Short mmCIF file of C-alpha atoms and ligand atoms in Angstrom, two decimals:
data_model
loop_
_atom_site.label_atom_id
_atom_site.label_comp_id
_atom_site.label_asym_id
_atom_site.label_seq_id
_atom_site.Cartn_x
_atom_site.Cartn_y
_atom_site.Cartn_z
CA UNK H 1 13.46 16.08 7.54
CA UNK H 2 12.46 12.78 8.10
CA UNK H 3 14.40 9.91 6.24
CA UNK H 4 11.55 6.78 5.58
CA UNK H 5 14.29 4.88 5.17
CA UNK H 6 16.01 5.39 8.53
CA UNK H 7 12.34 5.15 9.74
CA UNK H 8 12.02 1.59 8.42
CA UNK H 9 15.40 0.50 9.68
CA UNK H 10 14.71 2.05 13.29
CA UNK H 11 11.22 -0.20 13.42
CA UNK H 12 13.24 -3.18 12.12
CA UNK H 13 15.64 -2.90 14.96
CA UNK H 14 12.91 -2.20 17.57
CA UNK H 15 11.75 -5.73 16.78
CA UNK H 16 15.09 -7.45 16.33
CA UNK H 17 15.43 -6.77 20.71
CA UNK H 18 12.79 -8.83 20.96
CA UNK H 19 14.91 -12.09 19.61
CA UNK H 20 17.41 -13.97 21.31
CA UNK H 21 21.14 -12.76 19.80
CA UNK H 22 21.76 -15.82 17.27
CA UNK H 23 24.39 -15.72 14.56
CA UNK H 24 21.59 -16.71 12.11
CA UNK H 25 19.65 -13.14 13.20
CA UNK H 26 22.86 -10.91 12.90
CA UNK H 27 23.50 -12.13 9.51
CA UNK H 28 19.74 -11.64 8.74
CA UNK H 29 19.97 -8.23 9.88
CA UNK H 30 22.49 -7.23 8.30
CA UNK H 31 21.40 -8.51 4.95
CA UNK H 32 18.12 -6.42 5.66
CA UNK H 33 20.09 -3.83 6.54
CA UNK H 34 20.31 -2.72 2.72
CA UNK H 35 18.60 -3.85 -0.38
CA UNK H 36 20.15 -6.60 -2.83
CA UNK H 37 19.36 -4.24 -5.86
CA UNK H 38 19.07 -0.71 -6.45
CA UNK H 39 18.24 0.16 -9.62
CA UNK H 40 18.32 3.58 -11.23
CA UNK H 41 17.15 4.33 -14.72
CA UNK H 42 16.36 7.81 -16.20
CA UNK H 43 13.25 7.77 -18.72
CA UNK H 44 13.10 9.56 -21.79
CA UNK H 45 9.71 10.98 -22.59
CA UNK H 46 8.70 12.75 -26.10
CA UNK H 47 6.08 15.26 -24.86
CA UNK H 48 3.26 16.41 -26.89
CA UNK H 49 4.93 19.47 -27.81
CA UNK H 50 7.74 17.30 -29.15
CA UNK H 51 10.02 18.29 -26.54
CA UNK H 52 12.13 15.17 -24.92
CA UNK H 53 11.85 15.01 -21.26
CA UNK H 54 14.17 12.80 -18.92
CA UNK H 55 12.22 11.36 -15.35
CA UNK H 56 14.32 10.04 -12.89
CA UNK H 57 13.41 6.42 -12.21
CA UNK H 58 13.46 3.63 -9.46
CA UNK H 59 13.76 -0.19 -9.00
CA UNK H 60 14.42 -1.28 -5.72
CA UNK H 61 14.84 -4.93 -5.28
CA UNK H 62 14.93 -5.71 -1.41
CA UNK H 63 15.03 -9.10 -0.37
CA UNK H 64 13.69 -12.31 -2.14
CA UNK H 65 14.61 -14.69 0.33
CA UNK H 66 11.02 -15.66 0.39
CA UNK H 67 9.98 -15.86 -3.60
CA UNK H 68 10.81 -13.43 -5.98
CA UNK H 69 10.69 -9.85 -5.42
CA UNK H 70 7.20 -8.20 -4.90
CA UNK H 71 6.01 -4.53 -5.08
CA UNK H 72 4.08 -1.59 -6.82
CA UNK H 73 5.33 1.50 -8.76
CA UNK H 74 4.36 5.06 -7.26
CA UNK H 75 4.26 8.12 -9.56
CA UNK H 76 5.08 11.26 -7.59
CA UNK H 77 7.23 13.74 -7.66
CA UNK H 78 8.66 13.10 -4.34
CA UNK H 79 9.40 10.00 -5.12
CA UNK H 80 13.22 9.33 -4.68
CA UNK H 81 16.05 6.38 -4.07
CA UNK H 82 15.39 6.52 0.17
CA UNK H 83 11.30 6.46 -0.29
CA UNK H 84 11.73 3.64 -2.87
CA UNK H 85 14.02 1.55 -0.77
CA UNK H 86 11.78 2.06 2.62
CA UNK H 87 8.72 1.23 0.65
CA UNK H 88 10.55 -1.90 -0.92
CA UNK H 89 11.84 -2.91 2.82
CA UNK H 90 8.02 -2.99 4.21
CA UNK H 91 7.08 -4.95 1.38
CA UNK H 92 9.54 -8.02 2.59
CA UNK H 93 7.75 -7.01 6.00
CA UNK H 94 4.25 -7.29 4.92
CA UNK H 95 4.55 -10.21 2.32
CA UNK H 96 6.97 -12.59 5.04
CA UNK H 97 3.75 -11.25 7.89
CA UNK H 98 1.07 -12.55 5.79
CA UNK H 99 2.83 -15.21 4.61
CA UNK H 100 2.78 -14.59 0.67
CA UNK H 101 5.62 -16.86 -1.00
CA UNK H 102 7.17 -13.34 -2.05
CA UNK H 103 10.23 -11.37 -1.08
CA UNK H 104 9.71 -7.39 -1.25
CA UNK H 105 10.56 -4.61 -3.92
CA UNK H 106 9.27 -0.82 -4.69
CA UNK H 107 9.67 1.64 -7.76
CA UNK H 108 8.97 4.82 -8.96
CA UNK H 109 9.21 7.64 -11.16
CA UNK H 110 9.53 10.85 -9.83
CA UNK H 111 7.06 12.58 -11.88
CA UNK H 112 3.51 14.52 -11.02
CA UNK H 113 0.92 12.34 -13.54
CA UNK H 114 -1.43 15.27 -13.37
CA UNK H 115 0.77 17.50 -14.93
CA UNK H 116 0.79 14.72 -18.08
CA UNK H 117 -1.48 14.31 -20.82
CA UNK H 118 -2.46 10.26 -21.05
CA UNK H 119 -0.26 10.30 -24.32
CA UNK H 120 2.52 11.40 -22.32
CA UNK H 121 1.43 9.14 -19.49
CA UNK H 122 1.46 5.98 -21.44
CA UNK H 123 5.24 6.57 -23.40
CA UNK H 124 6.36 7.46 -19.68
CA UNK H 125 4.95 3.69 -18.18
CA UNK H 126 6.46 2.01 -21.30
CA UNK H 127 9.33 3.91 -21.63
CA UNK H 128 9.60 3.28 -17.86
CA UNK H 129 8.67 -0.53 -18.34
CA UNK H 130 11.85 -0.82 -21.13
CA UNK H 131 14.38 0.06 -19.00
CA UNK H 132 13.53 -2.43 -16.33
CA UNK H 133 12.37 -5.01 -18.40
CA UNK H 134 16.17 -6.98 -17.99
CA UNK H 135 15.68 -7.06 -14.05
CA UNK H 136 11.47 -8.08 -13.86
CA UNK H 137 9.12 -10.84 -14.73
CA UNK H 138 6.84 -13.25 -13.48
CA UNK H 139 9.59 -15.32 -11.56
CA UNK H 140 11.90 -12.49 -10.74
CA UNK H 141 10.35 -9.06 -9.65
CA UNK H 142 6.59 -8.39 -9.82
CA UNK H 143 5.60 -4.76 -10.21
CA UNK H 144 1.98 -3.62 -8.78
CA UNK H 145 -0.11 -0.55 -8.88
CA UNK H 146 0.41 2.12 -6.17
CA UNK H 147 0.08 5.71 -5.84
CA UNK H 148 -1.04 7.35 -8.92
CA UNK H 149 -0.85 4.12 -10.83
CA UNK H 150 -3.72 1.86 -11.50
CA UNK H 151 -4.93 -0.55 -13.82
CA UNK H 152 -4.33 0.82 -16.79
CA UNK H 153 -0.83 1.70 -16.34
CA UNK H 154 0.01 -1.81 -15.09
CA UNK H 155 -1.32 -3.16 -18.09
CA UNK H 156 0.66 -1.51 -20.67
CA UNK H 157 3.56 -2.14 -18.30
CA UNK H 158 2.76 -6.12 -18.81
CA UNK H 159 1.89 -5.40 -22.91
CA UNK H 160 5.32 -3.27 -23.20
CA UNK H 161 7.55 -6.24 -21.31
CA UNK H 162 6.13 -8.86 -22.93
CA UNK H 163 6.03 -7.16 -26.64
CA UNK H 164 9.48 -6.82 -25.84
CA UNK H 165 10.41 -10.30 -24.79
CA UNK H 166 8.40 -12.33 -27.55
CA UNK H 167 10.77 -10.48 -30.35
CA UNK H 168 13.61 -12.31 -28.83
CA UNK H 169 12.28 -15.81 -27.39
CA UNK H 170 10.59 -18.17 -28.88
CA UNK H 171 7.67 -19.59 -26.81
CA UNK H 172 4.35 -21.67 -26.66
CA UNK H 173 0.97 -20.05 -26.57
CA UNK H 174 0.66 -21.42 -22.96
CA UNK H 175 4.15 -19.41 -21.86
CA UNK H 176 2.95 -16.39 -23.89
CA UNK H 177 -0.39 -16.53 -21.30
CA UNK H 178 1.59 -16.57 -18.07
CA UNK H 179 3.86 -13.91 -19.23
CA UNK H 180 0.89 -11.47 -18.26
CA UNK H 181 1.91 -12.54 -14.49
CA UNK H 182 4.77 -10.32 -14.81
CA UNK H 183 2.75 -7.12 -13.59
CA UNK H 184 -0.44 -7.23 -10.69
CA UNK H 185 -3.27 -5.15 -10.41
CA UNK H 186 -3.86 -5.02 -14.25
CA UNK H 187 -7.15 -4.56 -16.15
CA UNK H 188 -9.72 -8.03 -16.03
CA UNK H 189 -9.61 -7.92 -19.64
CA UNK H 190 -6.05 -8.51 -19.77
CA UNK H 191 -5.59 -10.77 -16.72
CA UNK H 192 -6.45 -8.42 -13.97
CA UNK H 193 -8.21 -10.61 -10.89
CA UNK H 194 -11.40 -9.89 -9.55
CA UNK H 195 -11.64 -7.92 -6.44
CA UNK H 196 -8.27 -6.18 -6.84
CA UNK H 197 -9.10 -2.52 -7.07
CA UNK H 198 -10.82 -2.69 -3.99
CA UNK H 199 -8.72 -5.50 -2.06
CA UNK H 200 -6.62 -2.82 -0.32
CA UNK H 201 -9.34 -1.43 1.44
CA UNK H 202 -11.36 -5.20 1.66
CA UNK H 203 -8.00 -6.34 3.68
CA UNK H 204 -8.08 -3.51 5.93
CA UNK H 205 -11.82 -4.17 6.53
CA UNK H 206 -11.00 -7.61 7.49
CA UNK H 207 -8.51 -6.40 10.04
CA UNK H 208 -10.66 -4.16 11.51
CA UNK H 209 -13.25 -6.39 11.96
CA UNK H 210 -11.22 -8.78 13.80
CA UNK H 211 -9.53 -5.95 16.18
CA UNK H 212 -12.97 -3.82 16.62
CA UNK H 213 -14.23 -5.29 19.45
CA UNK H 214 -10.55 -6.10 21.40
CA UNK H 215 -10.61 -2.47 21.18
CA UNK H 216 -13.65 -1.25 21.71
CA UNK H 217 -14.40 0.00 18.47
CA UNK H 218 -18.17 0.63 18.05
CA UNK H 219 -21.00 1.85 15.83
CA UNK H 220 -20.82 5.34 17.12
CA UNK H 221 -16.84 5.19 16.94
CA UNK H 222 -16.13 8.50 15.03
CA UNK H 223 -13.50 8.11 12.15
CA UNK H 224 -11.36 10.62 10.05
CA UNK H 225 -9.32 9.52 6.72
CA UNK H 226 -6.60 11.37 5.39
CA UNK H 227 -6.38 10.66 1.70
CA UNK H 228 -8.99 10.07 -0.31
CA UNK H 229 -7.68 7.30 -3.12
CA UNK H 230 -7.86 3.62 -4.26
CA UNK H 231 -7.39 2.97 -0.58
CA UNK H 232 -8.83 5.66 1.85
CA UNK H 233 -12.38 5.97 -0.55
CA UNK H 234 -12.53 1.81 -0.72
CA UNK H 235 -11.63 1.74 2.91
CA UNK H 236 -14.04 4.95 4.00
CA UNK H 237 -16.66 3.11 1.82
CA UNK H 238 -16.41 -0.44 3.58
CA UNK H 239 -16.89 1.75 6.77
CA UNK H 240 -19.77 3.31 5.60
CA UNK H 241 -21.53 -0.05 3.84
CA UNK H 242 -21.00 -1.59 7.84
CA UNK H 243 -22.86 1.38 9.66
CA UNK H 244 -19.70 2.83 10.33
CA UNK H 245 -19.66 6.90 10.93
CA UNK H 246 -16.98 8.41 8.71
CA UNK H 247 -16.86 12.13 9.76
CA UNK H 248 -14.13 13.39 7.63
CA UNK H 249 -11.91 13.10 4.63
CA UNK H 250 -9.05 14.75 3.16
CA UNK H 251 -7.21 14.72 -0.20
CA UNK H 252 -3.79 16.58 -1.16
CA UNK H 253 -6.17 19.94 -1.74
CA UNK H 254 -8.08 20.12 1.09
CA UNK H 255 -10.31 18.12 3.60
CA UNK H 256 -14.23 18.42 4.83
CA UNK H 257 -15.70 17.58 8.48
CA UNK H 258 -19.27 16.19 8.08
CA UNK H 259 -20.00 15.86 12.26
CA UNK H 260 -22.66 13.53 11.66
CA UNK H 261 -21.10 11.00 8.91
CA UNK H 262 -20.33 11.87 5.61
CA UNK H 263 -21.52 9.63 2.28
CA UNK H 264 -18.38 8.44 0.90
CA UNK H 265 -20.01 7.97 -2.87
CA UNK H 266 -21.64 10.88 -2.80
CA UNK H 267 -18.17 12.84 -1.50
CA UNK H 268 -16.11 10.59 -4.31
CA UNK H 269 -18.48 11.69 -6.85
CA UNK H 270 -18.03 15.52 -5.87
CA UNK H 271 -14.25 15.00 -5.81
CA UNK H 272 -14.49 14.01 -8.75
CA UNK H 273 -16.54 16.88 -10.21
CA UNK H 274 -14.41 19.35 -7.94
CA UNK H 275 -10.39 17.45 -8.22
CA UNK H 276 -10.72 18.01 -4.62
CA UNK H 277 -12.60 16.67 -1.19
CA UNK H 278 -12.90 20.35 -0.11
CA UNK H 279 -16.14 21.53 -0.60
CA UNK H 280 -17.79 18.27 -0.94
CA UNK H 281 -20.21 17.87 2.55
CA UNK H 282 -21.87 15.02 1.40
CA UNK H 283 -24.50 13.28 3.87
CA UNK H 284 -26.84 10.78 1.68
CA UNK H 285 -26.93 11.35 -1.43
CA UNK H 286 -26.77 15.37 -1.35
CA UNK H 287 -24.27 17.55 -0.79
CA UNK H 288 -24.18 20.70 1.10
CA UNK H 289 -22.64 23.45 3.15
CA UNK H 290 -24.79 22.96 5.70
CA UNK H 291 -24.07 19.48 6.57
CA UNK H 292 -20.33 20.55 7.60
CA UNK H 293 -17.18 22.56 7.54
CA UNK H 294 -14.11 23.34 5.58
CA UNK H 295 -11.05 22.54 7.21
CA UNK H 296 -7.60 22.73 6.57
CA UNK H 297 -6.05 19.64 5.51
CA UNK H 298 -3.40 19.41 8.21
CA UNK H 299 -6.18 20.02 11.05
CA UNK H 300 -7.98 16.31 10.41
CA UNK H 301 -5.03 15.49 12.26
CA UNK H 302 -6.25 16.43 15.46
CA UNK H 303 -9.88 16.27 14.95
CA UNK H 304 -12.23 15.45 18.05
CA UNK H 305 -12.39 11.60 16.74
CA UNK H 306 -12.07 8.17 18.31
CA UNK H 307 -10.29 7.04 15.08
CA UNK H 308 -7.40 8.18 12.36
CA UNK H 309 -6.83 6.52 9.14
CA UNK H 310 -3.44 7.86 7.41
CA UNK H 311 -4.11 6.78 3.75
CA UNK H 312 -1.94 9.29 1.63
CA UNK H 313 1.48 9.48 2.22
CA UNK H 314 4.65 8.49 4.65
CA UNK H 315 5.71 10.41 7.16
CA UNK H 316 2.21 12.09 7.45
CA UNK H 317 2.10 11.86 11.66
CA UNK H 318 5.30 13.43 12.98
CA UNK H 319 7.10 14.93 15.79
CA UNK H 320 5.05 18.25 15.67
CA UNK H 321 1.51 16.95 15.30
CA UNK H 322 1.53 13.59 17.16
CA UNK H 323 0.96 15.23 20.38
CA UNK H 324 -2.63 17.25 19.11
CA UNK H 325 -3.98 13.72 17.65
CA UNK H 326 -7.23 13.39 19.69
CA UNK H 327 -7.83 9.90 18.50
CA UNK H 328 -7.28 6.94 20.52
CA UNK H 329 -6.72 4.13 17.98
CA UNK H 330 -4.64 4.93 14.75
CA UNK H 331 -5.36 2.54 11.66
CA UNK H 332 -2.70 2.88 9.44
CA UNK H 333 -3.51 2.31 5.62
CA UNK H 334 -0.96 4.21 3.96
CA UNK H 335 2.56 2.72 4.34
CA UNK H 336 5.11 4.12 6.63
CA UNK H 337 2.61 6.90 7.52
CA UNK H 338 4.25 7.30 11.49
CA UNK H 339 7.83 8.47 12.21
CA UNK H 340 9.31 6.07 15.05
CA UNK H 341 9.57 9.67 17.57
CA UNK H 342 5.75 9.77 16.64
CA UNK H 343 5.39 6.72 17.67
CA UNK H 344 6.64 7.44 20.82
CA UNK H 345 4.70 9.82 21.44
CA UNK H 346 1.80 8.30 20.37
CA UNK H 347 2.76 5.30 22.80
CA UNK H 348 3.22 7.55 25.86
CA UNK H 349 -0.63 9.12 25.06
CA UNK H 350 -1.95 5.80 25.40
CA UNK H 351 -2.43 5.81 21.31
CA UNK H 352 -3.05 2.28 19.75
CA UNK H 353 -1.83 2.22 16.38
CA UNK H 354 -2.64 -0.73 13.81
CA UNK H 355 0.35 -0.84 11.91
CA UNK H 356 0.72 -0.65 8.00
CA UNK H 357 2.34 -4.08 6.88
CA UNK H 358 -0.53 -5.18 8.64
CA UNK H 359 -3.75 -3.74 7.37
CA UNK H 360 -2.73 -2.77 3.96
CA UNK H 361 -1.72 -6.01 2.94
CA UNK H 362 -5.03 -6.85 1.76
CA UNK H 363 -3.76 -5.07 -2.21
CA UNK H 364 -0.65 -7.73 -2.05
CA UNK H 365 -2.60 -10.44 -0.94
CA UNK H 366 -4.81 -10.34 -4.00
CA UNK H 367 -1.66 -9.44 -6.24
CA UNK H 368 -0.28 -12.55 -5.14
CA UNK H 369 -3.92 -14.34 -6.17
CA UNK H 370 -3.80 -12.35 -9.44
CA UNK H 371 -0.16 -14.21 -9.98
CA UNK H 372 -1.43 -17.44 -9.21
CA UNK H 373 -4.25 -17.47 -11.63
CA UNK H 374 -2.50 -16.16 -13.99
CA UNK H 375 -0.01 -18.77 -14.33
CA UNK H 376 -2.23 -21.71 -13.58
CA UNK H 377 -4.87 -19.97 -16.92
CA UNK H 378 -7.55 -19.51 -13.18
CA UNK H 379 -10.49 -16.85 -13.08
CA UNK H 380 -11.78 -16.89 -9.61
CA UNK H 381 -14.95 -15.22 -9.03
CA UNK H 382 -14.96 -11.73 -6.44
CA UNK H 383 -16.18 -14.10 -3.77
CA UNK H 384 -13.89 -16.60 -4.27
CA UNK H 385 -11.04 -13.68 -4.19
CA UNK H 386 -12.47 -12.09 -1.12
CA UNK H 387 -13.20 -15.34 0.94
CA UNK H 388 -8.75 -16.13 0.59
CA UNK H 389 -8.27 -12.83 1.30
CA UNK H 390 -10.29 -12.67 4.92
CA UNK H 391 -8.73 -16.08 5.59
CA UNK H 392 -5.09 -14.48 5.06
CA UNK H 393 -5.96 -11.55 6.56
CA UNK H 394 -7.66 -13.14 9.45
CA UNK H 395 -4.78 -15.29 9.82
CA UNK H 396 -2.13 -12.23 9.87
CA UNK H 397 -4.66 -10.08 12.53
CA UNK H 398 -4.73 -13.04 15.15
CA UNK H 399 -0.53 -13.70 15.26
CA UNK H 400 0.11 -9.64 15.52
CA UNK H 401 -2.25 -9.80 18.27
CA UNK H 402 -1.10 -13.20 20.09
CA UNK H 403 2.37 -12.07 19.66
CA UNK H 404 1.67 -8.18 21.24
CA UNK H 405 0.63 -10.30 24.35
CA UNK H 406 3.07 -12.50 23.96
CA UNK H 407 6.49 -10.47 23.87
CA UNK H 408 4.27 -7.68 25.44
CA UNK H 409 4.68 -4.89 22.85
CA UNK H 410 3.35 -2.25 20.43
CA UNK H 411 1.60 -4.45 17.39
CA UNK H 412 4.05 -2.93 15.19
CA UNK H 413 7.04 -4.11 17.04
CA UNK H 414 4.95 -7.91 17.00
CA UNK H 415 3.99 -7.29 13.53
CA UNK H 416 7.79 -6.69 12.76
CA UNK H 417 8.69 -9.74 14.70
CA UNK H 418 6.26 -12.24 12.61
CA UNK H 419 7.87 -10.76 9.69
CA UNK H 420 11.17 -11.22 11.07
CA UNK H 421 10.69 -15.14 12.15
CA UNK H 422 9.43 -15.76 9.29
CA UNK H 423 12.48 -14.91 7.20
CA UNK H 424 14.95 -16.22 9.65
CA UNK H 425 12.76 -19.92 9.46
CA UNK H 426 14.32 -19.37 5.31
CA UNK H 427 16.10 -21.93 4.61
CA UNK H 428 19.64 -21.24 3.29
P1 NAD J 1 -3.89 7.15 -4.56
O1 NAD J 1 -3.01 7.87 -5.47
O2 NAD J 1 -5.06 6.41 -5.13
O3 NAD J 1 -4.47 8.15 -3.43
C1 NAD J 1 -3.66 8.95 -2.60
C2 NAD J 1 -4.55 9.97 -1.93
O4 NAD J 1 -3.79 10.69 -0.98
C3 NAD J 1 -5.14 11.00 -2.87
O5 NAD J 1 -6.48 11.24 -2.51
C4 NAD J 1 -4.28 12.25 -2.61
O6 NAD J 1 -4.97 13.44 -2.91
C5 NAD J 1 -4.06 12.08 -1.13
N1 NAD J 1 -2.98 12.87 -0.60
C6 NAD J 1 -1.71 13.05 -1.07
N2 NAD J 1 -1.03 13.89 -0.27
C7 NAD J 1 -1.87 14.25 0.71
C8 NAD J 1 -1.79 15.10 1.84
N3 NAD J 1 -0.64 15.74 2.13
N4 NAD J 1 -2.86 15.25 2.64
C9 NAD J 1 -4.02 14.60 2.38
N5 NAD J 1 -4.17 13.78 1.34
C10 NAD J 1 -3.11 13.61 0.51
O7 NAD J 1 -2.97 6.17 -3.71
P2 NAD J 1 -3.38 4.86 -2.92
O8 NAD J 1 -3.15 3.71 -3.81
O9 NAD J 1 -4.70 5.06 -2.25
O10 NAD J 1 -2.22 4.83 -1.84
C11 NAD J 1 -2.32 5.54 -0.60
C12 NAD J 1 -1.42 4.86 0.41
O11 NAD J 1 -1.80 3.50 0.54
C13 NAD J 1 0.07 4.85 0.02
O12 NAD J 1 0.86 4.93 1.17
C14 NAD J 1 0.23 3.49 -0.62
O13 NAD J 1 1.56 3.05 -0.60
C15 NAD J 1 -0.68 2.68 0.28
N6 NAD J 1 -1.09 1.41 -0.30
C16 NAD J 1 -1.77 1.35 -1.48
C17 NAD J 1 -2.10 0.10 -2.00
C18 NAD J 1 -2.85 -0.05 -3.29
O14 NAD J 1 -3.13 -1.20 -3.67
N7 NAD J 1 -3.27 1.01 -3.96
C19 NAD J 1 -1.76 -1.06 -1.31
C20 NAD J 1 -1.10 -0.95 -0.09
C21 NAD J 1 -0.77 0.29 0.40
#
């Protein structure tokens, strides 16, 4: 069984070699070594059938040596203390590599959301939201969305912490606004910034723009996705919109092969018809069985294609399937989706992968520009949003590349190091 955790630490040491053996570096390892705050709550729910039902609950608080902590809240019923604290321990990675003025954090609830009713839903997030409401806001620890939370969970996540702080403080109207900074990725009618829902994906797109050509990446490029959410449908869209050739998908259900490029609307809107991608062969604006083939969900790991997105989950490309991955370039959008043996053997193949604190920092990014309006009363339009975004993202492409050449390594090992520099150049 693979421990993220141990995963994260092994990549974090993989890029420490790569540094000169200062005092200052063993003292920042060590601190990274382990998270400043673990925080474990259990949430009481009232179900509809008036039952009360206790979910396990997680607030990791990693490292905010760069700005205050920084990092979404998964629902899933996997979710546990060593996923939360690996998930919180990229985040310092990704925010320190893209240079966001944000230390990292994670949380979750171990709980499967489908299984709720949105009643249920809703007491869990501000049930949830209550118990950490002593150890977040909008100068402390930012919470975003993540899997199986979205907009309208992080808004009644800001509404329940700041219903519960105005009881006890009193403040202006203008401090009562920038309270609504304490959560990211929220509705726009409550604060939410343009361009968020999608900036995951918009991020990635920027990356892959700026390594397509460095790695021969071309029109005819064939691309599978596993995972077919806020990030692997944005992400298999942007493809698409560019004359891109996405030839399958796959969701936690099932997945479809579409040989000749698959529409990613048209497959989103028969998801969402079906609650699954299988089934759904979707070429223009019609879908049918002719256009392509069921396959198991596992197999669109080794599918004959040039290109593999992991958006779903970690640990999704392992010891036992790394060696049948046909594709030469992996693009991770999910985070921690490789296991460090993977990695090696996806090194030894001749593999490229396009590491996670890299290309799916494009949802941070625009969390962070969500903060900033929000506590300076801004609205920036979707272009404005975007046009930061490919400038940070631009930015964060060209050093992981530079510094591959440069120390002569894997882009995650020089995406690591960035990181790494970064947060030893912290002042104490
Ligand atoms: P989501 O809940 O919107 O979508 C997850 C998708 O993965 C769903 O389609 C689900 O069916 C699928 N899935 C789950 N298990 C699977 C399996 N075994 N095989 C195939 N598909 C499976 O979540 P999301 O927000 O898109 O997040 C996906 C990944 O991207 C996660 O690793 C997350 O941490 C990362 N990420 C998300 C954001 C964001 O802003 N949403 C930002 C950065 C990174």
């Amino acid at each position: 069984m693979n421990n993220p955790f141990e995963n994260a630490l092994q990549q974090l040491g993989k890029a420490a070699k790569k540094f000169e053996g200062s005092r200052k570096l063993q003292e920042t390892l060590a601190l990274l070594a382990q998270p400043q705050r673990e925080i474990h709550v259990n949430v009481p729910v009232v179900m509809d059938d008036g039952s009360l039902k206790i979910f396990p609950g997680y607030r990791v608080q990693y490292n905010n040596a760069r700005g205050p902590f920084k990092g979404g809240i998964r629902y899933h019923p996997q979710v546990d203390l060593d996923e939360v604290k690996a998930l919180a321990f990229w985040m310092v990675m990704k925010n320190a590599l893209v240079d966001i003025p944000y230390g990292g954090a994670k949380g979750g609830v171990a709980v499967d959301p489908k299984t709720l009713s949105a009643g249920e839903l809703e007491r869990l997030t501000r049930a949830y939201t209550r118990a950490i409401a002593p150890d977040i806001g909008p100068y402390v620890d930012i919470p975003g969305p993540d899997v199986n939370t979205n907009e309208t969970i992080m808004t009644w996540m800001a509404e329940e912490y700041i219903s519960n702080l105005k009881s006890q403080t009193p403040m202006s109207k203008e401090e009562k606004e920038k309270l609504w900074a304490v959560t990211t990725g929220k509705s726009l009618d409550h604060g939410g910034s343009e361009g968020r829902h999608s900036a995951t994906a918009q991020g990635a797109w920027y990356v892959f723009s700026a390594f397509a050509e460095k790695l021969n990446i071309t029109k005819k490029s064939t691309i599978a996705i596993q995972g077919f959410g806020n990030a692997g449908y944005y992400f298999a869209k942007q493809l698409h919109d560019h004359g891109y050739k996405v030839v399958a998908v796959s969701d936690s259900k099932g997945a479809v092969y579409v040989p000749e490029g698959l529409d990613p609307d048209a497959t989103m809107k028969c998801k969402e018809e079906k609650g699954t991608v299988a089934g759904c062969y979707c070429k223009g604006s019609v879908c049918d069985v002719r256009f392509g083939k069921p396959i198991p969900s596992e197999k669109i790991f080794s599918l004959p294609v040039d290109i593999l997105i992991p958006s779903a989950l970690e640990n999704a490309i392992h010891k036992d399937n790394a060696k049948d991955i046909a594709a030469k370039i992996i693009f991770e959008l999910a985070n921690g989706p490789t296991t460090p043996e993977a990695d090696e053997i996806l090194a030894k193949k001749g593999v490229t992968v396009v590491p996670d604190i890299l290309t799916n920092a494009g949802g941070v990014t625009v969390s962070y520009f969500e903060w900033e309006q929000n506590l300076h009363g801004l609205h920036w339009s979707e272009k404005e949003v975007n046009k930061k975004l490919k400038l940070k993202m631009e930015r964060a492409a060209a050093v992981v590349w530079d510094t591959s050449q440069k120390l002569n390594t894997t882009f995650r090992t020089a995406a690591f190091a960035v990181a790494l520099e970064r947060i030893l150049q912290v002042k104490e």
